[in-house]
mmCIF file of C-alpha atoms and ligand atoms in Angstrom:
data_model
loop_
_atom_site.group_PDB
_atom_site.id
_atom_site.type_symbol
_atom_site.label_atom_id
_atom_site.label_comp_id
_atom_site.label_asym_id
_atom_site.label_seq_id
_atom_site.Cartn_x
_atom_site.Cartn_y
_atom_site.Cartn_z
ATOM 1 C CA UNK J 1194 0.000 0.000 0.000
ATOM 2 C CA UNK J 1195 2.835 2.268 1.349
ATOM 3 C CA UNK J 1196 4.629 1.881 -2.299
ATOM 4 C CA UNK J 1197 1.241 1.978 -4.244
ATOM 5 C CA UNK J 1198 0.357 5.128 -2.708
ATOM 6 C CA UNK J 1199 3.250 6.726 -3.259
ATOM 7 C CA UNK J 1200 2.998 6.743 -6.528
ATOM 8 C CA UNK J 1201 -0.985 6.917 -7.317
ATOM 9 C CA UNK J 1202 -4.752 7.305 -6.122
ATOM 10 C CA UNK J 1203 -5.019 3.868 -4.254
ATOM 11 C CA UNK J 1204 -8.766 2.791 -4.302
ATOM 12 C CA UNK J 1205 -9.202 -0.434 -1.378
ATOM 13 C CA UNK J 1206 -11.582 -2.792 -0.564
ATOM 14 C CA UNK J 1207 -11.809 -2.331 2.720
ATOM 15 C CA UNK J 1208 -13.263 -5.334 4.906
ATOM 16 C CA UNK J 1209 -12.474 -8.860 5.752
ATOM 17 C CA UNK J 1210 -14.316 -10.862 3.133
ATOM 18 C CA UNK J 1211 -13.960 -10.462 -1.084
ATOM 19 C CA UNK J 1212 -15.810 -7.893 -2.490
ATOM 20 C CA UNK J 1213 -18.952 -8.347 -3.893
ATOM 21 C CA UNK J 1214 -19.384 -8.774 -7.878
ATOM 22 C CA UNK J 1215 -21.388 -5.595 -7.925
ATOM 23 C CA UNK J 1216 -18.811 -4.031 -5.329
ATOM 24 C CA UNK J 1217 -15.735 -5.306 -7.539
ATOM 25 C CA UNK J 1218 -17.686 -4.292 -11.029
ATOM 26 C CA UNK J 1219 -18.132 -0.645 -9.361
ATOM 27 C CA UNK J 1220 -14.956 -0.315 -7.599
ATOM 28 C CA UNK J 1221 -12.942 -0.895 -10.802
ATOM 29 C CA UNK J 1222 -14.379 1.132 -12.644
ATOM 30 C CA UNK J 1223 -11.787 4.226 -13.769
ATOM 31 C CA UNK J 1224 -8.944 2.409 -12.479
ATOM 32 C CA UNK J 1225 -5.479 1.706 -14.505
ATOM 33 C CA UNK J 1226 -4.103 -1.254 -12.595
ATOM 34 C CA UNK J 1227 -5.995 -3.727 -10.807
ATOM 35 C CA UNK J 1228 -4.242 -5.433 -7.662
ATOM 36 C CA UNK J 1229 -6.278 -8.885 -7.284
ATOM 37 C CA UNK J 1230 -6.435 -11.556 -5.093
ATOM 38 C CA UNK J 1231 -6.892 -15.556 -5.798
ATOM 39 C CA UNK J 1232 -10.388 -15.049 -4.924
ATOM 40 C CA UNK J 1233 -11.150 -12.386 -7.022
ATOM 41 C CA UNK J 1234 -12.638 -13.297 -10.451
ATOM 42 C CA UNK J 1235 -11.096 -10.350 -12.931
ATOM 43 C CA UNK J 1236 -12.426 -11.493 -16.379
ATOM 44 C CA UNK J 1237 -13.837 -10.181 -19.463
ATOM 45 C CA UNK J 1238 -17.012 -8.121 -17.871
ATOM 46 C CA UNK J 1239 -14.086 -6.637 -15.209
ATOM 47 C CA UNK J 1240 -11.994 -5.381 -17.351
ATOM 48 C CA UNK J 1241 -14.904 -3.397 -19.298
ATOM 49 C CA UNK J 1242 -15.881 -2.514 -16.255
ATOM 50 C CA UNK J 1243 -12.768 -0.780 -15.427
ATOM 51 C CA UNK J 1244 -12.443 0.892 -18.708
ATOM 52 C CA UNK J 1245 -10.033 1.467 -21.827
ATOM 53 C CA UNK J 1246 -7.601 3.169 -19.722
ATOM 54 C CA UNK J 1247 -6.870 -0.089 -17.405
ATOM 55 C CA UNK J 1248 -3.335 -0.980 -18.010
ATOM 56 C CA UNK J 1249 -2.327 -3.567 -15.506
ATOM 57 C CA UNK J 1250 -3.899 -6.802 -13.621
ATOM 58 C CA UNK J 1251 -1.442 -7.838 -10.692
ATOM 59 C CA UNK J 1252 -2.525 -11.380 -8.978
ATOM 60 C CA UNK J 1253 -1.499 -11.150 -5.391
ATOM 61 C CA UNK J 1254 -0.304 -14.970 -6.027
ATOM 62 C CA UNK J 1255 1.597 -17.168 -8.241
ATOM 63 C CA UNK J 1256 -1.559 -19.083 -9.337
ATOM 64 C CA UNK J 1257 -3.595 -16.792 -12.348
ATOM 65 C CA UNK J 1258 -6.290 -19.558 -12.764
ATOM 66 C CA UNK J 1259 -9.199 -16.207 -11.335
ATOM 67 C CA UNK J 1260 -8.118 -14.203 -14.562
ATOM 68 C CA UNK J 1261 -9.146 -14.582 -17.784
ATOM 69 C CA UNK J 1262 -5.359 -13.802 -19.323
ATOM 70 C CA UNK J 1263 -6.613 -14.314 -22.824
ATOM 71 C CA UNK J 1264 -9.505 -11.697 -22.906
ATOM 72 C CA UNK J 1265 -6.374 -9.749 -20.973
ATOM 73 C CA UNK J 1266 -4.615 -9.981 -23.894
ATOM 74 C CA UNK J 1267 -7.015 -9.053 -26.009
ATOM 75 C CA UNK J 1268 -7.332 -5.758 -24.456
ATOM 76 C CA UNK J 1269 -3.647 -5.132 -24.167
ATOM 77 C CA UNK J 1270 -3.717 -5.038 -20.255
ATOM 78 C CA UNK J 1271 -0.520 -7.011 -18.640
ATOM 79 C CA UNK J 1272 -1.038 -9.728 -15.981
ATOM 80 C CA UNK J 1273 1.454 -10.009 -13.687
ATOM 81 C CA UNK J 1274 2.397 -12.817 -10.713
ATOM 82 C CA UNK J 1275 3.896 -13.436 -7.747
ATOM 83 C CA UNK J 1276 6.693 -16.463 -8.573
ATOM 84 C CA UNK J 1277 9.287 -17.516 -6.879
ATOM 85 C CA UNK J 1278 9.005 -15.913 -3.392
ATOM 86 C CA UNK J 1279 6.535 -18.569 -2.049
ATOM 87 C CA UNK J 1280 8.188 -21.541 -3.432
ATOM 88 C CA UNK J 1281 10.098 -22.376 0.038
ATOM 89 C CA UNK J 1282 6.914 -21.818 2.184
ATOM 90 C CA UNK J 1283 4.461 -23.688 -0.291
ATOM 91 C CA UNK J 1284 6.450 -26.765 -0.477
ATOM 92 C CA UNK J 1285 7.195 -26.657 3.372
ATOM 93 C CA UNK J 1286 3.539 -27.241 3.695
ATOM 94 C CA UNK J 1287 3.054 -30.064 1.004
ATOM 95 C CA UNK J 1288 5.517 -32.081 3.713
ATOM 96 C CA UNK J 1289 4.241 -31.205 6.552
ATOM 97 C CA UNK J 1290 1.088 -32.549 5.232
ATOM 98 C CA UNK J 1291 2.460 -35.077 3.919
ATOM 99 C CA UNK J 1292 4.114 -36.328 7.248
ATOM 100 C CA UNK J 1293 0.932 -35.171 9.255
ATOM 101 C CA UNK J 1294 -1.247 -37.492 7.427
ATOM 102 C CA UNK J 1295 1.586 -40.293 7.485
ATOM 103 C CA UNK J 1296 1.641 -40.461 11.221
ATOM 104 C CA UNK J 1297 -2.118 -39.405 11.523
ATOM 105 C CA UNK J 1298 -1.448 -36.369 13.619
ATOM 106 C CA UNK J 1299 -5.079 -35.461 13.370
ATOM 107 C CA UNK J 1300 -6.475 -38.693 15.126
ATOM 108 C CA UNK J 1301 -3.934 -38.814 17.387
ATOM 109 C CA UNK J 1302 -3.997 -34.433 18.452
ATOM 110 C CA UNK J 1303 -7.723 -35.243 18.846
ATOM 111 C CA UNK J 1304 -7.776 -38.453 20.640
ATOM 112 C CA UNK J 1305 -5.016 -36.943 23.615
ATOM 113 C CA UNK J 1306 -7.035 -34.026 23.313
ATOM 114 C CA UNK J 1307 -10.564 -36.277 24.055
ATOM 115 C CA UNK J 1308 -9.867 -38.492 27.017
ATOM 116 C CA UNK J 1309 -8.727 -41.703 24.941
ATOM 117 C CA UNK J 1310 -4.747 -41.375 25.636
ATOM 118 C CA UNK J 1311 -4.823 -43.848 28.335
ATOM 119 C CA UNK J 1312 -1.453 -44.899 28.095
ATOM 120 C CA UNK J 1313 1.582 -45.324 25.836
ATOM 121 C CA UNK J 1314 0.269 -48.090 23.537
ATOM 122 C CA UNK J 1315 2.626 -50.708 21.400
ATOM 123 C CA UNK J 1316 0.106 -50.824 18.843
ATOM 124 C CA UNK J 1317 -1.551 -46.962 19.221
ATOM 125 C CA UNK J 1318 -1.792 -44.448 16.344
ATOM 126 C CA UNK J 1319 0.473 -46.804 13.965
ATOM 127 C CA UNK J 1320 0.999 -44.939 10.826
ATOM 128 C CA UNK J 1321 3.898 -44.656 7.835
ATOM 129 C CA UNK J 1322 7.554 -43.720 7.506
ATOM 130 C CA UNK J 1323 8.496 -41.636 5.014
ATOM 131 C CA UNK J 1324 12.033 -42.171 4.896
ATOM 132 C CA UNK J 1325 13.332 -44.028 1.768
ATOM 133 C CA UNK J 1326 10.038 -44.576 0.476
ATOM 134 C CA UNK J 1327 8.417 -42.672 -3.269
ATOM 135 C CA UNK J 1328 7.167 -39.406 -3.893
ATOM 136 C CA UNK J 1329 4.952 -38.839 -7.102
ATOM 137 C CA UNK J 1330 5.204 -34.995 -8.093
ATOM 138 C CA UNK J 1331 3.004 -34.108 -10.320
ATOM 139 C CA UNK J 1332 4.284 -30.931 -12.181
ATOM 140 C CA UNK J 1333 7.466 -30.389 -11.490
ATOM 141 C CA UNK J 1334 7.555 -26.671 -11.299
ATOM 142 C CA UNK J 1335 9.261 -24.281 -9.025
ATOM 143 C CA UNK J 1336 7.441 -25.630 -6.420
ATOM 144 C CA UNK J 1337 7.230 -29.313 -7.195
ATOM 145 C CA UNK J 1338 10.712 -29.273 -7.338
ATOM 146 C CA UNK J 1339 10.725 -27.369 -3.580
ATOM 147 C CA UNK J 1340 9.117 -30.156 -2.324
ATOM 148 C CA UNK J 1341 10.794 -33.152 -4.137
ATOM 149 C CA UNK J 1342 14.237 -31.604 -2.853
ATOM 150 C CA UNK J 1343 12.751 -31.758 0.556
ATOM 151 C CA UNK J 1344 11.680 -35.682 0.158
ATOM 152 C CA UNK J 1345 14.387 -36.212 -1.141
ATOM 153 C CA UNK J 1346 17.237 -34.891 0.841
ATOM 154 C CA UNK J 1347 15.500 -35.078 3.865
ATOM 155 C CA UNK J 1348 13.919 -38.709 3.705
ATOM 156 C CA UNK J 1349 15.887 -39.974 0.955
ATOM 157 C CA UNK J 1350 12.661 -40.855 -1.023
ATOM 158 C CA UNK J 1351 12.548 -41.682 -4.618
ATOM 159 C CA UNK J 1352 10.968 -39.384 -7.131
ATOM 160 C CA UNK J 1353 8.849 -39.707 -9.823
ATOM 161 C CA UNK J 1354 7.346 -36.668 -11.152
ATOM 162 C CA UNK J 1355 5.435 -36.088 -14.120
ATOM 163 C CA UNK J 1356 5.749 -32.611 -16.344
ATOM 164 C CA UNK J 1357 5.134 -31.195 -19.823
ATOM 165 C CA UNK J 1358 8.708 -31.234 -20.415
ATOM 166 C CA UNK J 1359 12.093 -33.390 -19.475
ATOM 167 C CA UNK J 1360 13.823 -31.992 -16.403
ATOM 168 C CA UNK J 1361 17.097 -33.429 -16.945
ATOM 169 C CA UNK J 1362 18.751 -30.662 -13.891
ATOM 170 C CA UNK J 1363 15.957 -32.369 -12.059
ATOM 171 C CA UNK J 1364 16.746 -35.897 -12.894
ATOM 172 C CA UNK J 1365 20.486 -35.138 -12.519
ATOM 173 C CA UNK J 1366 19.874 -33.871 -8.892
ATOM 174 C CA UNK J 1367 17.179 -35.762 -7.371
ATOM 175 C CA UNK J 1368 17.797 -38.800 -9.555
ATOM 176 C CA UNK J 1369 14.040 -38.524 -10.636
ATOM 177 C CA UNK J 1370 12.542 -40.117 -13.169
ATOM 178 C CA UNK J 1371 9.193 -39.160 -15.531
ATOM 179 C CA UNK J 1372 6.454 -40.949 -15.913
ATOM 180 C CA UNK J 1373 3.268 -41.248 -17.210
ATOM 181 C CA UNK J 1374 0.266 -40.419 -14.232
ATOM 182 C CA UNK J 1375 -0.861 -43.737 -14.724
ATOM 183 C CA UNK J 1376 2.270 -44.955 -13.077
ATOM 184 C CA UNK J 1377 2.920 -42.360 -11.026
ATOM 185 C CA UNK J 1378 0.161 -42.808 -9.072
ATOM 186 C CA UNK J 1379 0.483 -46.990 -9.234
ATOM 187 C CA UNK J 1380 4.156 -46.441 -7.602
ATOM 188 C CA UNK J 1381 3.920 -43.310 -5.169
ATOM 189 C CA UNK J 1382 3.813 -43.579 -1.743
ATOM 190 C CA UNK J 1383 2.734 -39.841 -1.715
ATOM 191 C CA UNK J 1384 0.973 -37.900 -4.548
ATOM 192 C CA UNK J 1385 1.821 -34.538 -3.679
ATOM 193 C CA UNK J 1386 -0.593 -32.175 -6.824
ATOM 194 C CA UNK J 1387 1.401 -29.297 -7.532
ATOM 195 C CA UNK J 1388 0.225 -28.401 -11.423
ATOM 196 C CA UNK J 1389 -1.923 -25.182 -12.210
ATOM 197 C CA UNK J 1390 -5.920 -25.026 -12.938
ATOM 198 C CA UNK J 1391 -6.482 -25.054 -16.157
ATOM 199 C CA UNK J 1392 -8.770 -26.914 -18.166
ATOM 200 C CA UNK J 1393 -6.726 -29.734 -18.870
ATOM 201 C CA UNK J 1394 -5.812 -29.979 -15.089
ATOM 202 C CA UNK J 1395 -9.562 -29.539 -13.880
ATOM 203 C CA UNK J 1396 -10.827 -32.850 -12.234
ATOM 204 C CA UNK J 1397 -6.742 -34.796 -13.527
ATOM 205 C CA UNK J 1398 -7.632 -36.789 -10.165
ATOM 206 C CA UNK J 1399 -10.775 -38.437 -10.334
ATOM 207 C CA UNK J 1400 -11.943 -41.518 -9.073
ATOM 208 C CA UNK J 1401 -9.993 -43.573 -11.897
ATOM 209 C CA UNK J 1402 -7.068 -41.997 -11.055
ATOM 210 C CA UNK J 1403 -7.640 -42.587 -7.075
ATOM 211 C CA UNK J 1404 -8.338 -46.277 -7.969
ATOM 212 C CA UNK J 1405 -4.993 -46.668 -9.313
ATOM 213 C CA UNK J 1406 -3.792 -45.492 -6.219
ATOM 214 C CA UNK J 1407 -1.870 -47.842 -3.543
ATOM 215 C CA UNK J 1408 -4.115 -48.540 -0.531
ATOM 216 C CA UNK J 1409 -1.092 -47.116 1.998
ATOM 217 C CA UNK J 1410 -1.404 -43.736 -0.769
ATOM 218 C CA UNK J 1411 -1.353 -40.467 0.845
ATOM 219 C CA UNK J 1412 -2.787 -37.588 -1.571
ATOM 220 C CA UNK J 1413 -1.781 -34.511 -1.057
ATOM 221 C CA UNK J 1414 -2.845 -31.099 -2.994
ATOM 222 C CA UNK J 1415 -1.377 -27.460 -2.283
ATOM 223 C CA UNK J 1416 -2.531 -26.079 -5.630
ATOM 224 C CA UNK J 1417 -6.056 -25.698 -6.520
ATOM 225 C CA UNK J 1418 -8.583 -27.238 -4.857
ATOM 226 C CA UNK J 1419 -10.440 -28.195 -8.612
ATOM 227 C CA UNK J 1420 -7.324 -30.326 -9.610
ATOM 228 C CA UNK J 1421 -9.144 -33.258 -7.412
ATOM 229 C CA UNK J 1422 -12.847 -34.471 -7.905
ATOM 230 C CA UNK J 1423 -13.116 -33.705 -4.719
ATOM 231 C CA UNK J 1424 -16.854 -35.870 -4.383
ATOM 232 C CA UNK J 1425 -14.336 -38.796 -5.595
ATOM 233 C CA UNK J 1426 -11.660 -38.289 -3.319
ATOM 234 C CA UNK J 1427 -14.592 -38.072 -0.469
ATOM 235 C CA UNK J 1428 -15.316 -41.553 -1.496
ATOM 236 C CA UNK J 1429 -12.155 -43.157 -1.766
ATOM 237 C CA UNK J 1430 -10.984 -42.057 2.176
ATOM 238 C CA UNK J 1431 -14.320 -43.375 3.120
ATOM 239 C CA UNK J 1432 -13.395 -46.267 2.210
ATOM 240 C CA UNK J 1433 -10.338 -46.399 2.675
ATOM 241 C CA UNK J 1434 -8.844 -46.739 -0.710
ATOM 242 C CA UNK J 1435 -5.982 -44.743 0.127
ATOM 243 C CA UNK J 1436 -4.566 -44.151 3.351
ATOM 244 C CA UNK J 1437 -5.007 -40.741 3.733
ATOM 245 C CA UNK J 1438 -4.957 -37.181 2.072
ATOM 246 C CA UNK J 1439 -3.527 -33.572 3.050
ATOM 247 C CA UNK J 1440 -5.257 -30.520 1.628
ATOM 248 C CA UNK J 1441 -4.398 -27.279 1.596
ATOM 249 C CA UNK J 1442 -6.909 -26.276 -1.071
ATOM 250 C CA UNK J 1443 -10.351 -27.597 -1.835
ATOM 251 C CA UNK J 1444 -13.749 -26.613 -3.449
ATOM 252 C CA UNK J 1445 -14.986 -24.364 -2.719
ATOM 253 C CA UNK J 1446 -12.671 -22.240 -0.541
ATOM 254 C CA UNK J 1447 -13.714 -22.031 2.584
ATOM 255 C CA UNK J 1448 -15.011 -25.371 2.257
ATOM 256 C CA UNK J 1449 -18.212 -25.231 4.459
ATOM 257 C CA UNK J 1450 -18.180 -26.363 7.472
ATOM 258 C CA UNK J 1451 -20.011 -29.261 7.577
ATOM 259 C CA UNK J 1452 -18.457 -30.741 4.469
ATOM 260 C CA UNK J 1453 -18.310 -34.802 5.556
ATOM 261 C CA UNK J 1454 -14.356 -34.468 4.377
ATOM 262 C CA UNK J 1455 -13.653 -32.293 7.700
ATOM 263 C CA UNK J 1456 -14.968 -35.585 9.484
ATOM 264 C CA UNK J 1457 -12.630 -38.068 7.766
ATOM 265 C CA UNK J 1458 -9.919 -38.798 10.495
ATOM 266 C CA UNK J 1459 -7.331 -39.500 7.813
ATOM 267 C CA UNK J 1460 -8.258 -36.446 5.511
ATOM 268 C CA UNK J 1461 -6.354 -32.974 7.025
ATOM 269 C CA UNK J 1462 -7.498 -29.512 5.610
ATOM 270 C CA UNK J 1463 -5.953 -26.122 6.103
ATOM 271 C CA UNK J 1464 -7.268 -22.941 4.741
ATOM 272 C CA UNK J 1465 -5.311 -22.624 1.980
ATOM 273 C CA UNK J 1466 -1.550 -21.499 4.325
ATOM 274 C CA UNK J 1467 0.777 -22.730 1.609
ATOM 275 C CA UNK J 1468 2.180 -19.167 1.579
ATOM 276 C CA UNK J 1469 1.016 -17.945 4.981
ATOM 277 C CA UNK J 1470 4.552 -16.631 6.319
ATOM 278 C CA UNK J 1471 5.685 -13.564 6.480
ATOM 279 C CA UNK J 1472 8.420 -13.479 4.672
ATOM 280 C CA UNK J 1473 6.355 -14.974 1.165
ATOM 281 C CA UNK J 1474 3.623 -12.715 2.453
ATOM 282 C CA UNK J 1475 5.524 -9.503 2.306
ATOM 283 C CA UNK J 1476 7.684 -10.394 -0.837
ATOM 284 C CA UNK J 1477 4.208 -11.218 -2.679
ATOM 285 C CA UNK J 1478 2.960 -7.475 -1.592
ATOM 286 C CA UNK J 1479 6.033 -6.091 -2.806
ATOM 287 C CA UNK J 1480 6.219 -8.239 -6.335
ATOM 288 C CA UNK J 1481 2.320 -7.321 -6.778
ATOM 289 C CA UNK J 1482 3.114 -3.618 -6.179
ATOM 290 C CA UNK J 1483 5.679 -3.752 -8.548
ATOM 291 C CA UNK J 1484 3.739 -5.298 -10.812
ATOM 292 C CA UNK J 1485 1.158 -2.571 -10.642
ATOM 293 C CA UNK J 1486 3.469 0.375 -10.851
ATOM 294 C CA UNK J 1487 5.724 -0.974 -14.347
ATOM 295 C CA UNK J 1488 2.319 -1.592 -15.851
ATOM 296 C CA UNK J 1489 0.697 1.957 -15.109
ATOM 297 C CA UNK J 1490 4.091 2.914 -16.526
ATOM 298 C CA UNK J 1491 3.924 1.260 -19.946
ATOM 299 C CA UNK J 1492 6.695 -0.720 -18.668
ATOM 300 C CA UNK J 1493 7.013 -4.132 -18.926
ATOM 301 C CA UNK J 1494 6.054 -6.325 -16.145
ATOM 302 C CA UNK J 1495 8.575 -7.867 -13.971
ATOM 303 C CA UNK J 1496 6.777 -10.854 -12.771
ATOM 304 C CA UNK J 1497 4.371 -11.001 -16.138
ATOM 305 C CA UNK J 1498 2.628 -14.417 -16.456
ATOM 306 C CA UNK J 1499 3.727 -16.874 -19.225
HETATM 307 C C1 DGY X 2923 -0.713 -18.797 -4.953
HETATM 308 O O1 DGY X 2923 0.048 -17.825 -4.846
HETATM 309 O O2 DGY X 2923 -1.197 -19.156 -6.021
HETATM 310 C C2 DGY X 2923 -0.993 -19.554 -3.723
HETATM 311 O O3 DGY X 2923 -2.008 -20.473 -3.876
HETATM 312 C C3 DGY X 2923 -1.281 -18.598 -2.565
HETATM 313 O O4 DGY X 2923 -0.939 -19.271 -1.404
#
């Protein structure tokens, strides 16, 4: 804010909660750059909203899946991003959900918590190692990679990953291989989702793909919540066709909160933390600021999306 308003007429949403569509529709309007959040939708009807002289989108995030880059495009107006700077954080909470679900922190927090630690038991809250067993990455991005490293180095687990293109630095360095999904997610010990919404990736994990799945599985997503048929994924931890899953995104977000996946002992959700420190926090505010101020400049962007 302190750099934004420096520099121009700063227009905010003040409040807690998104605004509105009308609210967003009529607070755009007149503006040249557009500072967004993931939860804001900025498409088409936005951006005409705002008017010809709108120069600049700037996602506070590194996902773009709420903006409609093509119609963007169309109108000239630069999208920018927030890369990079919540990698390390991000892929810090894949594992921890990861090793959460593996030694079913959630049963056990709440079962001390409830009166049923009654004494240290041989055969109480049993779960899985991690160390030197297979992580599946699928998409190995920045972020992927974060987290692979992590596995890796850290529990000397294998890695498969899958990915639009050969990572032979990757393969060098983690001694990873790629695969197809298919066997991927026959082979993985965890499935950790870490591939952008699009319409390709919408619903990639269904319940074919969960099927496929080992039994001893654990899922876990810190992208987009839309990447997993969520309904699916419901399914398979009722029944427990995989051992367990981590999310730090679902559908919708908030998930409401009497959603029957909150119930699932071996199913953990977080509201969406993967970059909640503040050190990604305040390097996001000052790449989306950036952002703002090259495009109501003419400049390019800095941090423009591909
Ligand atoms: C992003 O930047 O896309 C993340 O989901 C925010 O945590």
């Amino acid at each position: 804010m302190e750099k934004l308003a420096a520099h121009c007429e700063v227009r905010l949403h003040e409040g807690p909660l998104p605004p509105t569509r009308e609210a967003l529709l009529r607070g755009v309007v007149g503006c040249t750059g557009i500072l967004s959040l993931l939860s804001d939708r900025i498409d088409a009807e936005v951006m005409d909203a705002a008017g010809p002289q709108l120069k600049v989108i700037s996602n506070f995030a590194v996902g773009y899946n709420n903006i409609d880059v093509m119609a963007a495009r169309q109108r000239g107006i630069a999208v920018g991003n927030t890369p990079d700077v919540l990698t390390d954080a991000t892929a810090d909470i894949a594992v921890a959900l990861a090793l959460a679900v593996a030694r079913r922190m959630k049963e056990a927090a709440h079962d001390a918590r409830n009166g049923k630690w009654m004494t240290w038991e041989p055969l109480g809250w049993i779960g899985h190692d991690l160390h030197g067993k297979t992580v599946g990455i699928v998409g190995m991005g920045r972020i992927g990679t974060a987290t692979a490293k992590r596995l890796h180095g850290g529990w000397q687990m294998s890695v498969l990953y899958t990915s639009r293109r050969a990572k032979p630095e990757v393969d060098r360095q983690l001694d990873a291989q790629l695969v197809t999904l298919d066997k991927l997610l026959e082979q993985a010990d965890i499935v950790s989702l870490h591939v952008p919404l699009t319409e390709q990736t919408r619903h990639l994990i269904g319940a074919n793909e969960l099927e496929l799945m080992k039994p001893s599985a654990i899922l876990v997503n810190t992208s987009r919540g839309e990447i997993i048929d969520q309904e699916a994924l419901t399914e398979a931890l009722r029944e427990k066709q995989i051992f367990g899953a981590g999310l730090d995104v679902t559908t919708p977000e908030p998930l409401p909160a009497d959603h029957p996946l909150y119930d699932l002992p071996n199913c953990i959700i977080l509201p969406h933390i993967g970059s909640a420190t503040q050190r990604a926090r305040n390097a996001m505010a000052e790449r989306a600021a950036e952002n703002i101020l090259a495009g109501i400049e003419g400049k390019p962007l800095p941090w423009p999306v591909d």
